Amino acid sequence: MFPKNAWYVACTPDEIADKPLGRMICGQPVALYRGAQGRVAALEDFCPHRGAALSLGAVVDGNLMCGYHGLVMGCDGKAVSMPKQRVGGFPCIRSYPVVERHGFVWIWPGDPERADESAIPDLFWADHPEWAYGGGLYHIDCDYRLMIDNLMDLTHEAYVHTDSIGQTEIDEAPVQTRVEGDQIVTSRVMHGIVAPPFWQAAMRANGLDDQALVDRWQMSRFTAPGNVLIDVGVALAGKGGFEADPRDKVSAVVVDFMTPETESSHWYFWGMARHFKPDDDALTDSIRTGQGRIFSQDLAVLEAQQRNQRNFPGRRLLSLDIDAGGMRARRVLDQLVRAEAEAEAAG
């Protein structure tokens, strides 16, 4: 159900600041930690001695020590030492390619020989002084593809997020879906409207009249395996919309990275990179809190959707034109999974 020869977000750096982290990624138990010189490392979360979880151990001199009997494992998966025992002949456990970049730790759960760091998304805003970022993490009990569907069709905002980003004009604006290189893009533009509450607050924060008519845009960009970046914002009506001068708009990128845990659960790394008031830490905290509340509403809907699919097995789902982005994304994922299976079968 998920490609493995791809980069996924494994965690954020703060999650492994002072101790190992155990996390299931694409059905594989992984122990993440900081090894020598503070470099991130990832091992199979399995001690070769008695099968204990290495993630419950500790980092000692850049290696990972099992908390059960003290077996020390190197970042390459080889046994290093154990008190009064000879462990040089122990079989290696699996180590994973990992890269710390753009404020995330990325992992490659597939064939390590195919891991290409240039394929990690280029998050231009991550280190840009004119941008600020704040985000969080949810564990969601649903197939990660349901979240991709959700993000590639923002029609639901008019019904699920009525008190923040939803408005009736969303339903009234046509949706366009297209392919741009390796991206599936779904976009919607609304002209001459009053901004919803979330964006009114953003306008006030940027010194704009929150009751002025605006042009609003939403551009969801999916890249395999589980990345959806959404260009969002509002600009004073008639000032150029997405291309408007920064003084006449508030714009941001909604950041969404879905990392499968199992076939029916995933890790959802969410956030917002904004292009206004980058030095206002209080604003960053306020937006993070508001966005977290919005995404928690999605969580409830999606987990119920997963339960329904389990309770009604084989029930055919219907697709409309608003579903085109999600359906195309699923086709891309299906092709990648099929190609991996064929390559494995061919040996």
Coordinates of C-alpha atoms in Angstrom, one line a residue:
M1 CA 0.0 0.0 0.0
F2 CA 3.0 2.3 0.3
P3 CA 6.2 2.7 -1.7
K4 CA 9.3 2.0 0.3
N5 CA 12.0 3.4 -2.1
A6 CA 11.3 6.9 -1.1
W7 CA 12.0 9.5 1.6
Y8 CA 9.5 9.9 4.4
V9 CA 9.6 12.2 7.4
A10 CA 10.6 10.0 10.4
C11 CA 10.5 12.5 13.1
T12 CA 11.4 16.1 14.1
P13 CA 14.9 16.7 15.6
D14 CA 13.4 17.6 19.0
E15 CA 12.0 14.1 19.3
I16 CA 15.5 12.6 19.5
A17 CA 17.2 15.4 21.4
D18 CA 18.1 13.4 24.5
K19 CA 17.0 9.8 24.0
P20 CA 16.2 7.2 21.3
L21 CA 12.8 7.2 19.7
G22 CA 10.9 4.1 18.6
R23 CA 8.6 4.5 15.6
M24 CA 6.9 2.2 13.2
I25 CA 7.5 3.4 9.6
C26 CA 6.0 1.6 6.6
G27 CA 5.4 -1.4 8.8
Q28 CA 9.0 -1.5 10.0
P29 CA 9.9 -0.9 13.7
V30 CA 12.8 1.7 13.7
A31 CA 14.9 3.1 16.5
L32 CA 16.1 6.7 15.8
Y33 CA 18.8 8.4 17.8
R34 CA 21.8 10.8 17.6
G35 CA 25.0 9.0 17.2
A36 CA 28.6 10.2 17.0
Q37 CA 29.0 13.9 16.5
G38 CA 25.3 14.3 16.9
R39 CA 24.5 12.7 13.6
V40 CA 21.1 11.1 13.2
A41 CA 21.1 7.3 12.9
A42 CA 18.3 4.7 12.5
L43 CA 18.4 1.0 13.2
E44 CA 16.0 -1.8 13.2
D45 CA 14.3 -1.6 16.6
F46 CA 15.4 -5.2 17.5
C47 CA 18.2 -6.2 19.8
P48 CA 19.9 -9.3 18.2
H49 CA 20.5 -10.8 21.7
R50 CA 17.0 -11.3 23.0
G51 CA 14.8 -9.3 20.7
A52 CA 14.3 -6.3 23.1
A53 CA 13.4 -2.9 21.7
L54 CA 16.6 -0.9 21.2
S55 CA 14.6 2.3 21.4
L56 CA 14.1 1.7 25.1
G57 CA 17.8 1.8 25.6
A58 CA 20.3 4.7 25.7
V59 CA 23.0 6.4 23.6
V60 CA 26.5 5.7 24.9
D61 CA 29.5 7.2 23.1
G62 CA 27.6 7.6 19.9
N63 CA 26.3 4.0 19.9
L64 CA 22.9 2.6 20.9
M65 CA 22.9 0.4 24.1
C66 CA 20.1 -2.0 24.7
G67 CA 18.4 -1.3 28.0
Y68 CA 17.8 -5.0 28.7
H69 CA 21.3 -6.6 28.9
G70 CA 23.6 -3.8 27.8
L71 CA 24.4 -4.9 24.3
V72 CA 25.9 -2.0 22.4
M73 CA 25.1 -1.6 18.7
G74 CA 26.9 0.6 16.2
C75 CA 25.2 3.0 13.8
D76 CA 25.9 0.5 11.0
G77 CA 23.9 -2.3 12.8
K78 CA 26.9 -4.2 14.0
A79 CA 27.3 -5.4 17.6
V80 CA 30.0 -3.4 19.3
S81 CA 30.3 -4.8 22.9
M82 CA 28.5 -6.3 25.8
P83 CA 29.7 -6.6 29.4
K84 CA 31.9 -9.8 29.8
Q85 CA 30.5 -11.2 26.6
R86 CA 31.9 -11.9 23.1
V87 CA 29.5 -10.4 20.5
G88 CA 31.7 -10.0 17.5
G89 CA 29.9 -12.8 15.7
F90 CA 26.4 -11.5 16.2
P91 CA 24.5 -11.0 12.9
C92 CA 24.0 -7.4 11.9
I93 CA 20.7 -5.8 12.2
R94 CA 19.3 -3.4 9.6
S95 CA 20.4 0.2 9.4
Y96 CA 18.5 2.8 7.5
P97 CA 19.6 5.8 5.4
V98 CA 18.6 9.0 7.3
V99 CA 19.1 12.7 6.6
E100 CA 18.4 15.7 8.8
R101 CA 17.3 18.5 6.6
H102 CA 14.8 21.5 6.6
G103 CA 13.9 20.9 10.2
F104 CA 12.9 17.2 9.7
V105 CA 14.6 13.8 9.9
W106 CA 14.0 11.9 6.7
I107 CA 14.3 8.1 6.4
W108 CA 14.5 5.7 3.4
P109 CA 12.8 2.4 4.4
G110 CA 13.5 0.7 1.1
D111 CA 16.7 -0.5 -0.7
P112 CA 19.5 1.6 0.8
E113 CA 21.5 1.4 -2.5
R114 CA 18.8 3.5 -4.1
A115 CA 18.6 6.2 -1.5
D116 CA 19.3 9.5 -3.3
E117 CA 19.5 12.6 -1.0
S118 CA 18.7 14.9 -4.0
A119 CA 15.1 13.5 -3.9
I120 CA 14.4 15.0 -0.5
P121 CA 11.9 17.9 -1.1
D122 CA 13.5 21.3 -1.4
L123 CA 11.7 23.3 1.3
F124 CA 12.9 26.8 0.2
W125 CA 11.2 28.5 3.1
A126 CA 12.8 26.4 5.8
D127 CA 16.0 28.6 6.1
H128 CA 14.7 31.8 4.5
P129 CA 14.7 34.9 6.8
E130 CA 11.4 36.2 5.3
W131 CA 9.5 33.1 6.3
A132 CA 8.5 31.6 9.7
Y133 CA 7.4 28.0 10.4
G134 CA 5.4 26.3 13.2
G135 CA 4.0 22.9 13.2
G136 CA 3.2 19.7 15.1
L137 CA 2.5 16.0 14.8
Y138 CA -0.6 13.8 15.0
H139 CA -0.8 10.0 15.0
I140 CA -3.9 9.1 13.0
D141 CA -5.7 5.8 12.9
C142 CA -6.4 5.8 9.1
D143 CA -4.8 4.9 5.8
Y144 CA -2.4 7.7 4.9
R145 CA -4.0 7.9 1.5
L146 CA -7.2 9.1 3.1
M147 CA -5.3 12.1 4.4
I148 CA -3.9 12.7 0.9
D149 CA -7.5 12.6 -0.4
N150 CA -8.5 15.1 2.2
L151 CA -5.7 17.6 1.4
M152 CA -6.1 17.3 -2.4
D153 CA -9.8 18.2 -2.2
L154 CA -10.4 21.2 0.2
T155 CA -14.2 21.2 -0.5
H156 CA -14.6 19.7 3.0
E157 CA -13.4 23.0 4.6
A158 CA -16.9 24.5 4.0
Y159 CA -18.4 21.7 6.2
V160 CA -15.7 20.5 8.6
H161 CA -14.0 23.8 9.4
T162 CA -16.9 26.2 9.5
D163 CA -15.5 28.3 12.3
S164 CA -12.0 28.9 10.9
I165 CA -11.2 28.5 7.2
G166 CA -14.5 27.3 5.8
Q167 CA -16.9 29.4 3.7
T168 CA -19.7 28.8 1.2
E169 CA -17.7 30.3 -1.6
I170 CA -15.4 27.3 -1.6
D171 CA -18.3 25.2 -3.0
E172 CA -19.0 27.8 -5.6
A173 CA -15.5 28.1 -7.0
P174 CA -14.5 25.6 -9.8
V175 CA -11.7 23.2 -9.1
Q176 CA -8.8 22.6 -11.6
T177 CA -6.5 19.6 -11.5
R178 CA -3.3 19.3 -13.6
V179 CA 0.1 17.7 -13.6
E180 CA 3.3 19.8 -13.2
G181 CA 6.4 17.6 -13.6
D182 CA 6.2 15.0 -10.8
Q183 CA 3.5 16.9 -9.0
I184 CA -0.3 16.6 -9.0
V185 CA -1.8 20.1 -8.5
T186 CA -5.4 20.9 -7.5
S187 CA -6.3 24.6 -7.3
R188 CA -9.3 26.8 -6.5
V189 CA -9.5 30.6 -6.6
M190 CA -12.3 32.7 -5.1
H191 CA -12.7 36.4 -6.2
G192 CA -14.2 39.3 -4.3
I193 CA -15.1 37.6 -1.1
V194 CA -14.9 38.3 2.6
A195 CA -12.1 36.3 4.2
P196 CA -13.1 33.5 6.7
P197 CA -12.1 33.9 10.4
F198 CA -8.6 32.4 10.2
W199 CA -7.6 34.6 7.3
Q200 CA -9.2 37.7 8.9
A201 CA -7.0 37.2 11.9
A202 CA -4.0 36.9 9.5
M203 CA -5.0 40.1 7.7
R204 CA -5.1 42.0 11.0
A205 CA -1.7 40.6 12.0
N206 CA -0.3 42.0 8.8
G207 CA -2.0 45.4 9.1
L208 CA -4.7 44.8 6.5
D209 CA -8.4 45.6 6.9
D210 CA -10.0 42.3 7.8
Q211 CA -13.4 43.3 6.3
A212 CA -12.0 44.3 2.9
L213 CA -13.0 42.1 0.0
V214 CA -10.2 39.7 -1.0
D215 CA -9.2 37.2 -3.6
R216 CA -8.4 33.8 -2.0
W217 CA -6.4 30.9 -3.4
Q218 CA -5.7 27.3 -2.6
M219 CA -3.2 25.2 -4.5
S220 CA -2.6 21.7 -3.3
R221 CA 0.6 20.1 -4.6
F222 CA 1.1 16.4 -4.1
T223 CA 4.5 14.7 -4.5
A224 CA 5.0 11.0 -3.9
P225 CA 5.1 9.3 -1.5
G226 CA 3.2 11.4 1.0
N227 CA 3.9 15.1 0.6
V228 CA 1.3 17.7 0.1
L229 CA 2.3 21.4 0.2
I230 CA -0.6 23.8 -0.2
D231 CA -0.1 27.4 -1.3
V232 CA -2.8 29.4 0.5
G233 CA -3.6 33.0 1.2
V234 CA -5.8 36.1 0.5
A235 CA -5.0 39.4 -1.2
L236 CA -6.9 42.6 -1.4
A237 CA -9.4 42.2 -4.3
G238 CA -8.0 43.2 -7.7
K239 CA -4.4 43.4 -6.4
G240 CA -3.2 40.3 -8.3
G241 CA -4.2 37.4 -6.0
F242 CA -1.3 34.9 -5.6
E243 CA 1.0 37.3 -7.4
A244 CA 0.0 40.4 -5.4
D245 CA 2.6 42.6 -3.6
P246 CA 3.4 41.3 -0.1
R247 CA 2.0 44.5 1.3
D248 CA -1.5 43.7 -0.1
K249 CA -1.7 40.0 1.0
V250 CA -1.1 37.3 3.6
S251 CA 0.2 34.1 2.1
A252 CA 1.5 30.8 3.5
V253 CA 2.4 27.2 2.6
V254 CA 0.4 24.6 4.5
V255 CA 2.9 21.8 5.1
D256 CA 1.7 18.2 5.2
F257 CA 3.9 15.1 5.4
M258 CA 2.2 11.7 5.7
T259 CA 4.3 8.8 6.9
P260 CA 2.6 5.4 6.9
E261 CA 2.8 3.5 10.2
T262 CA 0.7 0.5 9.1
E263 CA -1.9 0.0 6.4
S264 CA -4.5 1.7 8.6
S265 CA -2.5 4.3 10.5
H266 CA 0.0 7.0 9.9
W267 CA 2.1 9.8 11.3
Y268 CA 0.9 13.2 10.2
F269 CA 3.5 16.0 10.3
W270 CA 1.7 19.3 9.8
G271 CA 2.5 23.0 9.9
M272 CA 2.4 26.3 8.2
A273 CA 5.2 28.3 6.7
R274 CA 4.1 32.0 6.4
H275 CA 5.4 34.8 4.4
F276 CA 4.5 37.7 6.7
K277 CA 5.7 38.8 10.2
P278 CA 8.4 36.2 10.3
D279 CA 9.9 37.5 13.6
D280 CA 6.6 37.5 15.5
D281 CA 7.0 34.4 17.7
A282 CA 3.7 35.0 19.4
L283 CA 2.0 35.0 16.0
T284 CA 3.7 31.7 15.2
D285 CA 2.4 30.1 18.4
S286 CA -1.1 31.5 17.7
I287 CA -1.2 30.1 14.2
R288 CA 0.2 26.8 15.4
T289 CA -2.6 26.5 18.0
G290 CA -5.3 27.4 15.5
Q291 CA -4.0 25.1 12.8
G292 CA -3.7 22.3 15.3
R293 CA -7.4 22.7 16.2
I294 CA -8.4 22.7 12.5
F295 CA -6.4 19.5 11.8
S296 CA -7.9 17.8 14.9
Q297 CA -11.3 18.2 13.2
D298 CA -9.9 16.4 10.2
L299 CA -8.6 13.6 12.4
A300 CA -12.0 12.8 13.8
V301 CA -13.5 12.6 10.3
L302 CA -10.8 10.5 8.8
E303 CA -10.6 8.0 11.7
A304 CA -14.4 7.5 11.4
Q305 CA -14.0 7.1 7.6
Q306 CA -11.4 4.4 8.2
R307 CA -13.7 2.6 10.6
N308 CA -16.5 2.7 8.1
Q309 CA -14.3 1.2 5.4
R310 CA -13.5 -1.6 7.8
N311 CA -17.2 -2.0 8.8
F312 CA -18.4 -2.0 5.2
P313 CA -15.8 -4.1 3.3
G314 CA -16.1 -4.0 -0.4
R315 CA -18.4 -1.1 -0.5
R316 CA -17.8 0.9 -3.7
L317 CA -16.9 4.5 -3.2
L318 CA -18.1 7.2 -5.7
S319 CA -15.8 9.8 -7.3
L320 CA -16.6 13.3 -8.5
D321 CA -14.6 15.9 -10.3
I322 CA -13.5 17.4 -7.0
D323 CA -11.8 14.0 -6.3
A324 CA -9.5 14.2 -9.3
G325 CA -6.4 15.3 -7.4
G326 CA -6.7 12.5 -4.9
M327 CA -7.4 9.9 -7.5
R328 CA -4.4 10.9 -9.6
A329 CA -2.2 10.8 -6.5
R330 CA -3.4 7.3 -5.7
R331 CA -2.6 6.2 -9.3
V332 CA 0.9 7.5 -8.9
L333 CA 1.3 5.6 -5.6
D334 CA -0.2 2.4 -7.1
Q335 CA 2.3 2.6 -10.0
L336 CA 5.2 3.0 -7.6
V337 CA 4.1 0.1 -5.5
R338 CA 3.6 -2.1 -8.5
A339 CA 7.0 -1.2 -10.0
E340 CA 8.7 -2.1 -6.7
A341 CA 6.8 -5.4 -6.5
E342 CA 7.8 -6.3 -10.1
A343 CA 11.4 -5.4 -9.5
E344 CA 11.5 -7.5 -6.4
A345 CA 9.9 -10.5 -8.2
A346 CA 12.5 -10.2 -11.0
G347 CA 15.2 -10.5 -8.5

